[in-house]
């Protein structure tokens, strides 16, 4: 019986484990596979969705800039707001809406935008934004009545 047990464990004595080169090769192959999966599988990519809160904050920013405005100029994918001291430019670049103040610097005020449309109205402008998911957001932007009276006088 003792001899039978000796024969059973002899097959395990011939395995001495893996060499350092084998371990490093296996580790390298594993890391390459993981990096390929992370970069090429779309499940791990974060899809950006414009939230209602971001849109409302964007519209509020434009309304704040319109507080002392006396003129609005609308071009393709661009909205210019002029007040007595500053000028504000909102324009679409790729999928972002960018705001610059008096031509100095810029800040991204909204992301995930597919289209920016503005139309001039007597009270100010109508602004329509389409996000990358196809959802449309619109707002009526107007001058403050006190600024309108000051200009008319």
XYZ file of N, CA and C in Angstrom, residues 5-153:
447
model
N 1.084 4.350 -2.927
C 0.992 5.782 -2.631
C 2.196 6.523 -3.178
N 3.371 5.875 -3.093
C 4.585 6.478 -3.617
C 4.467 6.690 -5.123
N 3.899 5.722 -5.820
C 3.745 5.824 -7.267
C 2.743 6.914 -7.661
N 1.737 7.127 -6.856
C 0.731 8.160 -7.147
C 1.359 9.546 -7.074
N 2.179 9.799 -6.091
C 2.767 11.121 -5.916
C 3.984 11.361 -6.789
N 4.520 10.337 -7.426
C 5.676 10.520 -8.302
C 5.343 11.396 -9.508
N 4.133 11.295 -10.019
C 3.786 12.104 -11.194
C 3.754 13.596 -10.851
N 3.460 13.930 -9.615
C 3.437 15.339 -9.225
C 4.833 15.883 -8.945
N 5.775 15.051 -8.664
C 7.134 15.510 -8.372
C 7.858 15.966 -9.626
N 7.414 15.512 -10.780
C 8.088 15.901 -12.017
C 7.707 17.320 -12.450
N 6.602 17.846 -11.961
C 6.193 19.214 -12.294
C 6.877 20.166 -11.321
N 7.696 21.031 -11.864
C 8.444 21.956 -11.007
C 7.884 23.374 -11.050
N 6.760 23.609 -11.702
C 6.189 24.938 -11.784
C 6.588 25.635 -13.072
N 6.334 26.941 -13.110
C 6.599 27.722 -14.321
C 7.871 28.532 -14.136
N 8.574 28.754 -15.234
C 9.780 29.581 -15.182
C 9.380 31.048 -15.200
N 10.320 31.908 -14.925
C 10.066 33.345 -14.916
C 9.643 33.832 -16.297
N 10.257 33.332 -17.325
C 9.918 33.740 -18.694
C 8.479 33.345 -19.022
N 8.066 32.161 -18.603
C 6.691 31.731 -18.852
C 5.689 32.619 -18.107
N 6.010 32.993 -16.899
C 5.124 33.863 -16.116
C 5.020 35.235 -16.762
N 6.149 35.815 -17.171
C 6.139 37.137 -17.803
C 5.407 37.112 -19.141
N 5.577 36.057 -19.905
C 4.871 35.932 -21.181
C 3.363 35.853 -20.955
N 2.945 35.065 -19.993
C 1.514 34.947 -19.689
C 0.946 36.277 -19.202
N 1.699 36.996 -18.379
C 1.261 38.294 -17.881
C 1.143 39.305 -19.018
N 2.108 39.315 -19.925
C 2.080 40.232 -21.062
C 0.873 39.957 -21.952
N 0.631 38.705 -22.243
C -0.522 38.347 -23.081
C -1.827 38.765 -22.404
N -1.915 38.570 -21.106
C -3.115 38.957 -20.366
C -3.333 40.467 -20.417
N -2.285 41.254 -20.206
C -2.410 42.712 -20.236
C -2.782 43.221 -21.620
N -2.219 42.633 -22.659
C -2.565 43.034 -24.025
C -4.037 42.744 -24.302
N -4.505 41.593 -23.899
C -5.918 41.236 -24.108
C -6.850 42.180 -23.352
N -6.514 42.509 -22.128
C -7.349 43.415 -21.332
C -7.390 44.804 -21.957
N -6.235 45.306 -22.410
C -6.217 46.640 -23.012
C -7.010 46.677 -24.316
N -6.957 45.623 -25.096
C -7.749 45.568 -26.328
C -9.238 45.573 -25.998
N -9.615 44.835 -25.002
C -11.030 44.783 -24.616
C -11.509 46.148 -24.137
N -10.726 46.820 -23.324
C -11.127 48.121 -22.780
C -11.261 49.165 -23.881
N -10.335 49.208 -24.823
C -10.345 50.257 -25.833
C -11.283 49.986 -27.001
N -11.626 48.750 -27.258
C -12.411 48.452 -28.449
C -13.820 47.936 -28.198
N -14.169 47.652 -26.993
C -15.525 47.196 -26.702
C -16.354 48.418 -26.302
N -17.447 48.682 -27.011
C -18.222 49.888 -26.726
C -18.960 49.862 -25.392
N -19.043 48.722 -24.742
C -19.728 48.666 -23.455
C -19.008 49.471 -22.390
N -17.697 49.609 -22.522
C -16.924 50.326 -21.518
C -16.830 51.819 -21.800
N -17.289 52.250 -22.959
C -17.224 53.670 -23.286
C -18.381 54.395 -22.616
N -18.091 55.558 -22.083
C -19.137 56.343 -21.441
C -19.852 57.164 -22.506
N -21.128 56.947 -22.656
C -21.883 57.730 -23.623
C -22.402 58.972 -22.905
N -22.213 60.122 -23.546
C -22.601 61.375 -22.920
C -24.035 61.700 -23.290
N -24.838 61.987 -22.300
C -26.200 62.416 -22.539
C -26.384 63.772 -21.886
N -26.918 64.691 -22.675
C -27.173 66.019 -22.150
C -28.365 65.937 -21.206
N -28.184 66.416 -20.000
C -29.278 66.358 -19.031
C -30.081 67.651 -19.083
N -31.296 67.562 -18.593
C -32.146 68.737 -18.552
C -31.561 69.838 -17.691
N -30.863 69.455 -16.640
C -30.255 70.449 -15.757
C -29.160 71.225 -16.489
N -28.352 70.543 -17.296
C -27.309 71.225 -18.067
C -27.920 72.229 -19.040
N -28.991 71.826 -19.708
C -29.657 72.705 -20.671
C -30.227 73.928 -19.966
N -30.891 73.720 -18.833
C -31.480 74.850 -18.111
C -30.407 75.800 -17.588
N -29.286 75.256 -17.143
C -28.184 76.123 -16.703
C -27.624 76.915 -17.880
N -27.550 76.285 -19.051
C -27.079 76.974 -20.254
C -28.013 78.129 -20.615
N -29.323 77.871 -20.634
C -30.279 78.931 -20.948
C -30.229 80.041 -19.898
N -30.030 79.689 -18.634
C -29.928 80.700 -17.584
C -28.692 81.572 -17.782
N -27.584 80.973 -18.218
C -26.358 81.732 -18.487
C -26.601 82.759 -19.591
N -27.289 82.350 -20.647
C -27.581 83.290 -21.736
C -28.511 84.395 -21.240
N -29.506 84.043 -20.436
C -30.416 85.059 -19.904
C -29.671 86.047 -19.014
N -28.712 85.574 -18.243
C -27.896 86.475 -17.424
C -27.081 87.416 -18.305
N -26.551 86.898 -19.409
C -25.789 87.751 -20.325
C -26.692 88.766 -21.023
N -27.963 88.452 -21.164
C -28.913 89.369 -21.800
C -29.433 90.442 -20.852
N -29.063 90.410 -19.581
C -29.581 91.375 -18.606
C -29.388 92.816 -19.051
N -28.210 93.176 -19.507
C -27.927 94.548 -19.925
C -27.705 94.655 -21.424
N -28.121 93.660 -22.173
C -27.872 93.653 -23.617
C -28.784 94.643 -24.330
N -28.260 95.215 -25.405
C -29.068 96.097 -26.237
C -29.138 95.604 -27.681
N -28.340 94.584 -28.017
C -28.349 94.081 -29.388
C -27.987 92.597 -29.407
N -28.663 91.875 -30.301
C -28.353 90.469 -30.547
C -28.078 90.319 -32.033
N -27.030 89.601 -32.338
C -26.713 89.309 -33.737
C -26.656 87.795 -33.899
N -27.305 87.297 -34.948
C -27.385 85.854 -35.161
C -26.739 85.503 -36.489
N -25.791 84.592 -36.439
C -25.162 84.033 -37.628
C -25.376 82.522 -37.590
N -24.871 81.817 -38.584
C -25.024 80.364 -38.610
C -24.219 79.737 -37.471
N -24.887 78.960 -36.621
C -24.278 78.296 -35.460
C -23.593 79.278 -34.518
N -24.116 80.501 -34.440
C -23.473 81.513 -33.606
C -24.514 82.512 -33.116
N -24.349 82.955 -31.880
C -25.202 83.970 -31.278
C -24.291 84.992 -30.611
N -24.434 86.259 -31.002
C -23.630 87.338 -30.422
C -24.547 88.243 -29.611
N -24.126 88.566 -28.398
C -24.898 89.420 -27.502
C -24.017 90.611 -27.134
N -24.552 91.819 -27.337
C -23.791 93.034 -27.039
C -24.495 93.807 -25.940
N -23.744 94.173 -24.897
C -24.262 95.113 -23.915
C -23.334 96.322 -23.896
N -23.514 97.209 -22.946
C -22.758 98.464 -22.955
C -21.286 98.275 -22.617
N -20.935 97.200 -21.935
C -19.549 96.998 -21.524
C -18.891 95.796 -22.180
N -19.633 94.746 -22.431
C -19.066 93.481 -22.907
C -19.799 92.996 -24.151
N -19.179 92.036 -24.813
C -19.861 91.290 -25.872
C -19.653 89.806 -25.596
N -20.683 89.028 -25.849
C -20.648 87.594 -25.590
C -20.895 86.863 -26.900
N -20.127 85.832 -27.118
C -20.273 85.031 -28.337
C -20.505 83.580 -27.934
N -21.613 83.032 -28.383
C -21.929 81.619 -28.196
C -21.874 80.962 -29.566
N -21.086 79.918 -29.691
C -20.994 79.233 -30.979
C -20.777 77.742 -30.762
N -21.144 76.975 -31.792
C -21.000 75.522 -31.727
C -19.688 75.125 -32.366
N -18.927 74.312 -31.659
C -17.676 73.752 -32.158
C -17.709 72.259 -31.872
N -17.711 71.464 -32.935
C -17.900 70.013 -32.827
C -19.222 69.750 -32.114
N -19.201 69.123 -30.962
C -20.456 68.861 -30.247
C -20.548 69.697 -28.972
N -19.835 70.814 -28.933
C -19.834 71.686 -27.761
C -20.364 73.063 -28.126
N -20.978 73.726 -27.161
C -21.294 75.143 -27.311
C -20.305 75.892 -26.438
N -19.643 76.846 -27.063
C -18.561 77.571 -26.406
C -18.972 79.028 -26.238
N -18.627 79.599 -25.104
C -18.920 80.996 -24.796
C -17.606 81.746 -24.662
N -17.514 82.875 -25.351
C -16.351 83.738 -25.142
C -16.857 85.134 -24.792
N -16.120 85.794 -23.937
C -16.521 87.109 -23.444
C -15.545 88.147 -23.970
N -16.044 89.071 -24.755
C -15.253 90.159 -25.345
C -14.041 89.634 -26.105
N -14.164 88.487 -26.704
C -13.098 87.920 -27.526
C -11.922 87.370 -26.745
N -11.991 87.388 -25.422
C -10.868 86.914 -24.608
C -11.235 85.590 -23.958
N -10.509 84.566 -24.294
C -10.720 83.264 -23.673
C -12.030 82.627 -24.096
N -12.255 81.444 -23.597
C -13.496 80.741 -23.888
C -13.768 79.725 -22.795
N -15.018 79.310 -22.715
C -15.402 78.237 -21.808
C -16.470 77.390 -22.487
N -16.419 76.103 -22.243
C -17.424 75.193 -22.781
C -18.619 75.247 -21.838
N -19.765 75.692 -22.357
C -20.937 75.830 -21.503
C -21.937 74.691 -21.683
N -21.817 73.925 -22.780
C -22.729 72.809 -23.000
C -22.062 71.788 -23.906
N -22.218 70.516 -23.575
C -21.625 69.436 -24.367
C -22.715 68.540 -24.929
N -22.374 67.804 -25.962
C -23.317 66.865 -26.557
C -24.358 67.537 -27.422
N -23.959 68.581 -28.155
C -24.887 69.350 -28.978
C -24.685 69.005 -30.447
N -25.786 68.728 -31.121
C -25.738 68.412 -32.549
C -26.010 69.652 -33.394
N -26.939 70.500 -32.919
C -27.321 71.663 -33.708
C -27.684 72.831 -32.798
N -27.298 74.032 -33.208
C -27.647 75.272 -32.512
C -28.331 76.177 -33.522
N -29.580 76.533 -33.245
C -30.332 77.412 -34.136
C -30.864 78.579 -33.325
N -30.794 79.765 -33.908
C -31.339 80.950 -33.261
C -32.064 81.775 -34.316
N -33.161 82.392 -33.910
C -33.895 83.275 -34.818
C -34.211 84.566 -34.068
N -34.030 85.680 -34.756
C -34.244 86.989 -34.153
C -35.739 87.260 -34.012
N -36.128 87.827 -32.873
C -37.512 88.225 -32.608
C -37.499 89.655 -32.082
N -38.664 90.303 -32.065
C -38.749 91.675 -31.556
C -38.329 91.759 -30.091
N -38.637 90.755 -29.321
C -38.331 90.750 -27.893
C -36.923 90.251 -27.588
N -36.223 89.685 -28.568
C -34.883 89.133 -28.352
C -34.579 88.057 -29.364
N -34.647 86.799 -28.939
C -34.346 85.692 -29.855
C -34.993 84.410 -29.356
N -35.282 83.533 -30.292
C -35.690 82.169 -29.971
C -34.490 81.276 -30.219
N -34.165 80.452 -29.258
C -32.993 79.584 -29.351
C -33.446 78.134 -29.295
N -32.927 77.330 -30.214
C -33.283 75.912 -30.275
C -32.003 75.096 -30.338
N -31.910 74.114 -29.437
C -30.728 73.260 -29.357
C -31.170 71.821 -29.568
N -30.440 71.098 -30.405
C -30.682 69.673 -30.599
C -29.463 68.933 -30.084
N -29.678 68.008 -29.147
C -28.533 67.272 -28.605
C -28.211 66.064 -29.484
N -27.146 65.374 -29.151
C -26.672 64.261 -29.979
C -27.638 63.082 -29.979
N -28.587 63.057 -29.045
C -29.599 61.999 -29.016
C -30.844 62.373 -29.815
N -30.852 63.584 -30.406
C -31.984 64.030 -31.210
C -33.058 64.759 -30.429
N -32.858 64.990 -29.147
C -33.836 65.706 -28.324
C -33.669 67.203 -28.561
N -34.795 67.899 -28.788
C -34.758 69.343 -29.046
C -35.164 70.108 -27.793
N -34.422 71.177 -27.522
C -34.689 72.052 -26.391
C -34.805 73.458 -26.964
N -35.791 74.229 -26.505
C -35.901 75.592 -27.007
C -36.269 76.542 -25.877
N -35.934 77.807 -26.108
C -36.217 78.842 -25.118
C -36.372 80.169 -25.835
N -37.206 81.018 -25.269
C -37.363 82.382 -25.758
C -36.499 83.275 -24.878
N -35.582 83.978 -25.495
C -34.663 84.847 -24.769
C -35.025 86.287 -25.082
N -35.227 87.092 -24.045
C -35.662 88.459 -24.279
C -34.806 89.484 -23.570
N -34.884 90.718 -24.097
C -34.226 91.844 -23.449
C -35.017 92.216 -22.203
N -34.341 92.856 -21.257
C -35.049 93.368 -20.085
C -35.783 94.640 -20.488
N -36.987 94.863 -19.981
C -37.749 96.064 -20.362
C -37.028 97.358 -20.022
N -36.293 97.429 -18.916
C -35.594 98.664 -18.549
C -34.528 99.009 -19.578
N -33.880 98.026 -20.149
C -32.864 98.277 -21.165
C -33.528 98.741 -22.448
N -34.684 98.180 -22.796
C -35.394 98.594 -24.001
C -35.825 100.048 -23.885
N -36.333 100.458 -22.722
C -36.760 101.851 -22.540
C -35.580 102.794 -22.655
N -34.451 102.422 -22.088
C -33.279 103.287 -22.117
C -32.812 103.498 -23.556
N -32.927 102.503 -24.388
C -32.482 102.618 -25.778
C -33.464 103.451 -26.585
N -34.767 103.304 -26.333
C -35.783 104.010 -27.111
C -35.796 105.502 -26.815
N -35.397 105.918 -25.639
C -35.465 107.334 -25.249
C -34.470 108.190 -25.960
